[in-house]
Tab-separated table of C-alpha atoms in Angstrom:
chain	number	residue	atom	x	y	z
A	1	MET	CA	78.624	89.645	89.808
A	2	ASN	CA	78.432	93.268	88.755
A	3	GLU	CA	75.913	94.280	86.173
A	4	GLU	CA	77.601	95.596	83.065
A	5	ILE	CA	76.778	98.087	80.357
A	6	GLU	CA	78.606	97.249	77.147
A	7	GLY	CA	81.244	95.363	79.133
A	8	ILE	CA	81.819	98.140	81.691
A	9	PRO	CA	80.983	97.263	85.322
A	10	THR	CA	78.454	99.667	86.838
A	11	ARG	CA	80.017	99.133	90.291
A	12	PRO	CA	83.697	98.655	89.471
A	13	LEU	CA	84.765	98.867	93.144
A	14	ALA	CA	82.269	96.351	94.521
A	15	GLY	CA	84.004	94.354	97.264
A	16	LYS	CA	86.821	96.904	97.493
A	17	THR	CA	87.657	99.338	100.264
A	18	ALA	CA	88.975	102.892	100.100
A	19	VAL	CA	90.489	105.416	102.496
A	20	VAL	CA	89.898	109.090	101.670
A	21	THR	CA	91.834	111.703	103.616
A	22	GLY	CA	90.271	115.121	103.911
A	23	GLY	CA	87.041	113.190	103.466
A	24	GLY	CA	84.850	115.456	105.540
A	25	ARG	CA	84.706	118.478	103.269
A	26	GLY	CA	85.024	119.891	99.770
A	27	ILE	CA	86.551	117.733	97.075
A	28	GLY	CA	87.006	114.891	99.562
A	29	VAL	CA	83.250	114.545	100.040
A	30	SER	CA	82.720	114.347	96.281
A	31	ILE	CA	85.459	111.732	95.952
A	32	ALA	CA	84.015	109.646	98.780
A	33	THR	CA	80.509	109.876	97.345
A	34	LEU	CA	81.610	108.702	93.917
A	35	LEU	CA	83.737	105.852	95.278
A	36	ALA	CA	80.775	104.694	97.354
A	37	ARG	CA	78.517	104.748	94.309
A	38	ALA	CA	81.138	102.617	92.547
A	39	GLY	CA	80.745	100.031	95.318
A	40	ALA	CA	83.639	100.747	97.666
A	41	ARG	CA	83.363	100.564	101.432
A	42	LEU	CA	84.927	103.717	102.872
A	43	ALA	CA	86.961	105.118	105.719
A	44	LEU	CA	87.006	108.918	105.918
A	45	VAL	CA	89.957	110.646	107.571
A	46	GLY	CA	90.100	114.254	108.735
A	47	ARG	CA	90.787	116.642	111.585
A	48	ASN	CA	87.170	117.623	112.270
A	49	GLU	CA	85.123	114.754	113.663
A	50	ASP	CA	81.837	116.613	113.218
A	51	SER	CA	82.531	117.154	109.519
A	52	LEU	CA	83.440	113.499	109.079
A	53	ARG	CA	80.216	112.390	110.758
A	54	ALA	CA	78.144	114.750	108.624
A	55	ALA	CA	79.767	113.385	105.465
A	56	ALA	CA	79.372	109.769	106.599
A	57	GLU	CA	75.655	110.250	107.232
A	58	LYS	CA	75.186	110.710	103.479
A	59	LEU	CA	77.143	107.544	102.667
A	60	PRO	CA	76.448	103.842	103.289
A	61	LYS	CA	75.973	102.909	106.960
A	62	ASP	CA	79.191	100.872	107.086
A	63	THR	CA	81.327	103.954	106.361
A	64	GLU	CA	84.066	104.380	108.961
A	65	ILE	CA	85.424	107.678	110.229
A	66	ILE	CA	88.950	108.152	111.571
A	67	PRO	CA	89.510	111.562	113.163
A	68	ALA	CA	93.218	112.425	112.924
A	69	ASP	CA	95.604	115.313	112.393
A	70	LEU	CA	97.782	113.954	109.606
A	71	SER	CA	100.362	116.677	110.139
A	72	GLN	CA	101.455	114.898	113.324
A	73	PRO	CA	104.487	112.617	112.789
A	74	ASP	CA	102.919	109.334	113.921
A	75	ALA	CA	99.426	109.947	112.533
A	76	PRO	CA	99.815	108.549	108.974
A	77	ALA	CA	101.009	105.129	110.134
A	78	ALA	CA	98.398	104.999	112.892
A	79	VAL	CA	95.585	105.973	110.508
A	80	MET	CA	96.503	103.300	107.993
A	81	ASP	CA	96.763	100.640	110.684
A	82	ILE	CA	93.316	101.602	112.030
A	83	ALA	CA	91.842	101.555	108.516
A	84	VAL	CA	93.192	98.067	107.827
A	85	GLN	CA	91.850	96.851	111.158
A	86	ARG	CA	88.362	98.249	110.597
A	87	LEU	CA	88.029	97.526	106.879
A	88	ASP	CA	89.978	94.231	106.944
A	89	HIS	CA	92.012	95.397	103.956
A	90	VAL	CA	92.599	98.582	101.952
A	91	ASP	CA	92.487	98.538	98.162
A	92	VAL	CA	92.479	102.279	97.461
A	93	LEU	CA	94.072	105.233	99.220
A	94	VAL	CA	93.182	108.779	98.183
A	95	ASN	CA	95.565	111.371	99.614
A	96	ASN	CA	93.278	114.378	99.379
A	97	ALA	CA	93.937	116.199	102.668
A	98	GLY	CA	95.809	119.458	102.258
A	99	ALA	CA	96.019	123.127	103.123
A	100	GLU	CA	97.161	126.386	101.540
A	101	ASN	CA	99.563	129.113	102.595
A	102	PHE	CA	99.979	132.161	100.377
A	103	THR	CA	102.347	134.122	102.614
A	104	ALA	CA	105.017	136.102	100.782
A	105	SER	CA	108.329	134.237	100.761
A	106	HIS	CA	110.214	136.886	102.743
A	107	GLU	CA	107.587	136.757	105.490
A	108	LEU	CA	107.402	132.974	105.868
A	109	THR	CA	108.503	131.418	109.118
A	110	ALA	CA	110.142	128.044	109.568
A	111	GLN	CA	107.133	126.929	111.577
A	112	GLU	CA	104.741	127.792	108.736
A	113	ALA	CA	106.910	125.901	106.267
A	114	ASP	CA	107.182	122.856	108.504
A	115	GLU	CA	103.436	122.760	109.204
A	116	LEU	CA	102.405	122.922	105.553
A	117	TRP	CA	105.010	120.393	104.449
A	118	ALA	CA	103.895	118.036	107.228
A	119	LEU	CA	100.328	117.937	105.894
A	120	ASN	CA	100.789	118.423	102.135
A	121	GLY	CA	103.987	116.448	101.634
A	122	ARG	CA	105.059	114.252	104.515
A	123	ALA	CA	101.581	112.861	105.206
A	124	PRO	CA	100.932	111.509	101.674
A	125	LEU	CA	104.472	110.136	101.554
A	126	LEU	CA	104.115	108.223	104.827
A	127	LEU	CA	100.534	107.174	104.158
A	128	GLY	CA	101.530	105.991	100.702
A	129	GLY	CA	104.426	103.925	101.971
A	130	ARG	CA	102.343	102.310	104.691
A	131	ALA	CA	99.443	101.649	102.324
A	132	ALA	CA	101.706	100.243	99.609
A	133	THR	CA	103.214	97.746	102.053
A	134	HIS	CA	99.737	96.495	102.922
A	135	MET	CA	98.509	96.501	99.327
A	136	ALA	CA	101.531	94.529	98.143
A	137	ALA	CA	100.743	91.856	100.714
A	138	ILE	CA	97.180	91.434	99.407
A	139	GLY	CA	98.103	91.427	95.721
A	140	GLY	CA	97.976	95.113	94.796
A	141	GLY	CA	96.023	98.322	95.029
A	142	SER	CA	95.816	101.919	93.911
A	143	ILE	CA	97.082	105.124	95.536
A	144	VAL	CA	95.768	108.433	94.189
A	145	ASN	CA	97.365	111.695	95.291
A	146	LEU	CA	95.883	115.153	94.896
A	147	SER	CA	98.484	117.443	93.375
A	148	SER	CA	97.872	120.971	92.081
A	149	ALA	CA	98.415	123.031	88.977
A	150	ILE	CA	100.173	125.445	91.328
A	151	GLY	CA	103.658	124.104	91.841
A	152	SER	CA	103.639	121.610	89.000
A	153	GLU	CA	103.532	123.678	85.833
A	154	ARG	CA	102.566	127.173	86.894
A	155	SER	CA	102.681	129.383	89.947
A	156	MET	CA	101.963	132.886	91.125
A	157	ALA	CA	103.419	135.405	93.539
A	158	ASN	CA	103.232	134.486	97.226
A	159	GLN	CA	102.703	130.797	96.500
A	160	SER	CA	106.253	129.498	96.861
A	161	LEU	CA	105.563	127.363	99.935
A	162	TYR	CA	102.337	125.853	98.620
A	163	ALA	CA	103.966	125.304	95.218
A	164	ALA	CA	106.890	123.502	96.837
A	165	THR	CA	104.639	121.103	98.715
A	166	LYS	CA	102.493	120.281	95.700
A	167	GLY	CA	105.483	119.927	93.406
A	168	GLY	CA	106.744	117.456	95.982
A	169	VAL	CA	103.536	115.450	95.648
A	170	ASP	CA	104.328	114.904	91.966
A	171	GLY	CA	107.779	113.589	92.868
A	172	ILE	CA	106.353	111.340	95.566
A	173	THR	CA	103.829	109.965	93.087
A	174	ARG	CA	106.435	109.011	90.501
A	175	SER	CA	108.868	107.596	93.053
A	176	LEU	CA	106.286	105.422	94.805
A	177	ALA	CA	105.043	104.192	91.424
A	178	ALA	CA	108.557	103.049	90.538
A	179	GLU	CA	109.111	101.508	93.958
A	180	TRP	CA	105.907	99.486	94.186
A	181	GLY	CA	104.811	98.758	90.611
A	182	ARG	CA	106.305	95.257	90.480
A	183	LYS	CA	104.213	94.371	93.528
A	184	GLY	CA	100.925	95.384	91.953
A	185	VAL	CA	100.567	98.815	93.536
A	186	ARG	CA	99.754	101.670	91.163
A	187	VAL	CA	100.378	105.283	92.194
A	188	ASN	CA	98.998	108.243	90.257
A	189	ALA	CA	97.955	111.825	90.916
A	190	VAL	CA	95.197	114.185	89.878
A	191	ARG	CA	96.253	117.798	89.319
A	192	PRO	CA	93.350	120.269	89.635
A	193	ALA	CA	93.465	123.991	89.066
A	194	VAL	CA	90.995	126.254	90.899
A	195	THR	CA	88.052	124.080	91.919
A	196	ARG	CA	85.015	124.888	94.044
A	197	SER	CA	85.851	123.958	97.639
A	198	ASP	CA	86.108	125.415	101.128
A	199	MET	CA	89.562	126.784	100.342
A	200	SER	CA	88.436	128.475	97.128
A	201	ALA	CA	85.145	129.803	98.535
A	202	PRO	CA	86.304	133.463	98.464
A	203	ILE	CA	86.991	133.174	94.723
A	204	PHE	CA	83.573	131.713	93.934
A	205	ALA	CA	81.907	134.287	96.158
A	206	ASP	CA	83.332	137.187	94.141
A	207	PRO	CA	81.935	137.292	90.570
A	208	GLU	CA	84.659	139.671	89.414
A	209	ILE	CA	87.519	137.478	90.613
A	210	GLN	CA	85.815	134.318	89.389
A	211	GLY	CA	85.255	135.872	85.974
A	212	ALA	CA	88.839	137.070	85.653
A	213	LEU	CA	90.196	133.643	86.490
A	214	SER	CA	87.693	131.816	84.281
A	215	ALA	CA	88.868	133.879	81.323
A	216	GLN	CA	92.283	132.189	81.604
A	217	TYR	CA	90.816	128.712	81.122
A	218	ALA	CA	90.246	127.115	77.737
A	219	LEU	CA	86.821	125.924	78.881
A	220	GLY	CA	85.965	129.373	80.193
A	221	ARG	CA	85.062	128.284	83.729
A	222	LEU	CA	86.530	126.971	86.960
A	223	GLY	CA	86.255	123.396	88.152
A	224	GLU	CA	83.637	121.544	90.164
A	225	PRO	CA	84.569	118.931	92.789
A	226	GLU	CA	82.621	116.188	91.005
A	227	GLU	CA	84.917	116.614	87.991
A	228	ILE	CA	87.989	115.977	90.127
A	229	ALA	CA	86.271	112.976	91.694
A	230	GLN	CA	85.701	111.407	88.270
A	231	ALA	CA	89.431	111.478	87.576
A	232	VAL	CA	90.169	109.944	90.970
A	233	LEU	CA	87.643	107.197	90.251
A	234	PHE	CA	89.421	106.363	86.987
A	235	PHE	CA	92.723	105.832	88.801
A	236	ALA	CA	91.020	103.859	91.585
A	237	THR	CA	89.403	101.289	89.290
A	238	PRO	CA	90.688	98.589	86.936
A	239	ALA	CA	89.929	100.978	84.058
A	240	SER	CA	93.443	102.341	84.691
A	241	SER	CA	95.089	98.966	85.309
A	242	TYR	CA	98.019	99.783	82.993
A	243	VAL	CA	98.556	103.320	84.268
A	244	THR	CA	100.996	104.273	87.012
A	245	GLY	CA	103.335	107.148	87.804
A	246	GLN	CA	101.114	109.633	85.968
A	247	ILE	CA	99.883	113.082	86.941
A	248	LEU	CA	96.627	113.931	85.194
A	249	SER	CA	95.768	117.612	84.829
A	250	VAL	CA	92.065	118.234	85.376
A	251	ASP	CA	92.210	121.978	84.957
A	252	GLY	CA	89.846	123.118	82.214
A	253	GLY	CA	92.813	123.731	79.937
A	254	TRP	CA	94.491	126.280	82.209
A	255	MET	CA	98.007	124.900	81.765
A	256	SER	CA	97.775	123.693	78.177
A	257	ALA	CA	96.065	126.604	76.482
A	258	GLN	CA	96.762	130.282	76.055
A	259	VAL	CA	93.404	132.014	75.822
């Protein structure tokens, strides 16, 4: 039995398992770390096996790694099947893997568009469908997608492709929630704005750019990966048992406030 503090389990995912895509770097590492602390056994998915191994070394010894390029058509189904085989069952799926492309719209190629959609949109859709089928068979589960403030409520020049893929994640989230809710599968999304990660490293490395962006946020600063992980943890645990089909902005007030 979990120890509790004022009725709240200190390890709310004890006995549960979780798959985290993009789990070898950035926000994915923070998500995996927090889920492990909450008691979950993990499988980390990503393209770079070395990064996955480095991340797993800081997690419990039973952490699994599944090297895979989720942009490939058959990879999502294969990854989920491997995860179920190794973990016995999957209670939580976190679709965190993603990439950026800030090419001007008139310079985009069809190949660029297809590649980004394959990773940012098609992969979470196919992973979610495969995971939901499994979760429904074991009585339920939770799928958490990583959306973005870019493409959902706001955007900027040269972000049309990235915005399209992340706006699609919101639609996927709501549709899967409607499709699988009666079978005990909840589907939600976390919507960060600029957060410290490998992709945003150039922003955090330039004090002038970081300061200019921070000035647009109600909280006066950009996000940290641990703050995104906390929101993911909420959706992964029974604390959100009556929440599905929601997209939670974790953006320091960027979208809701005019500073």
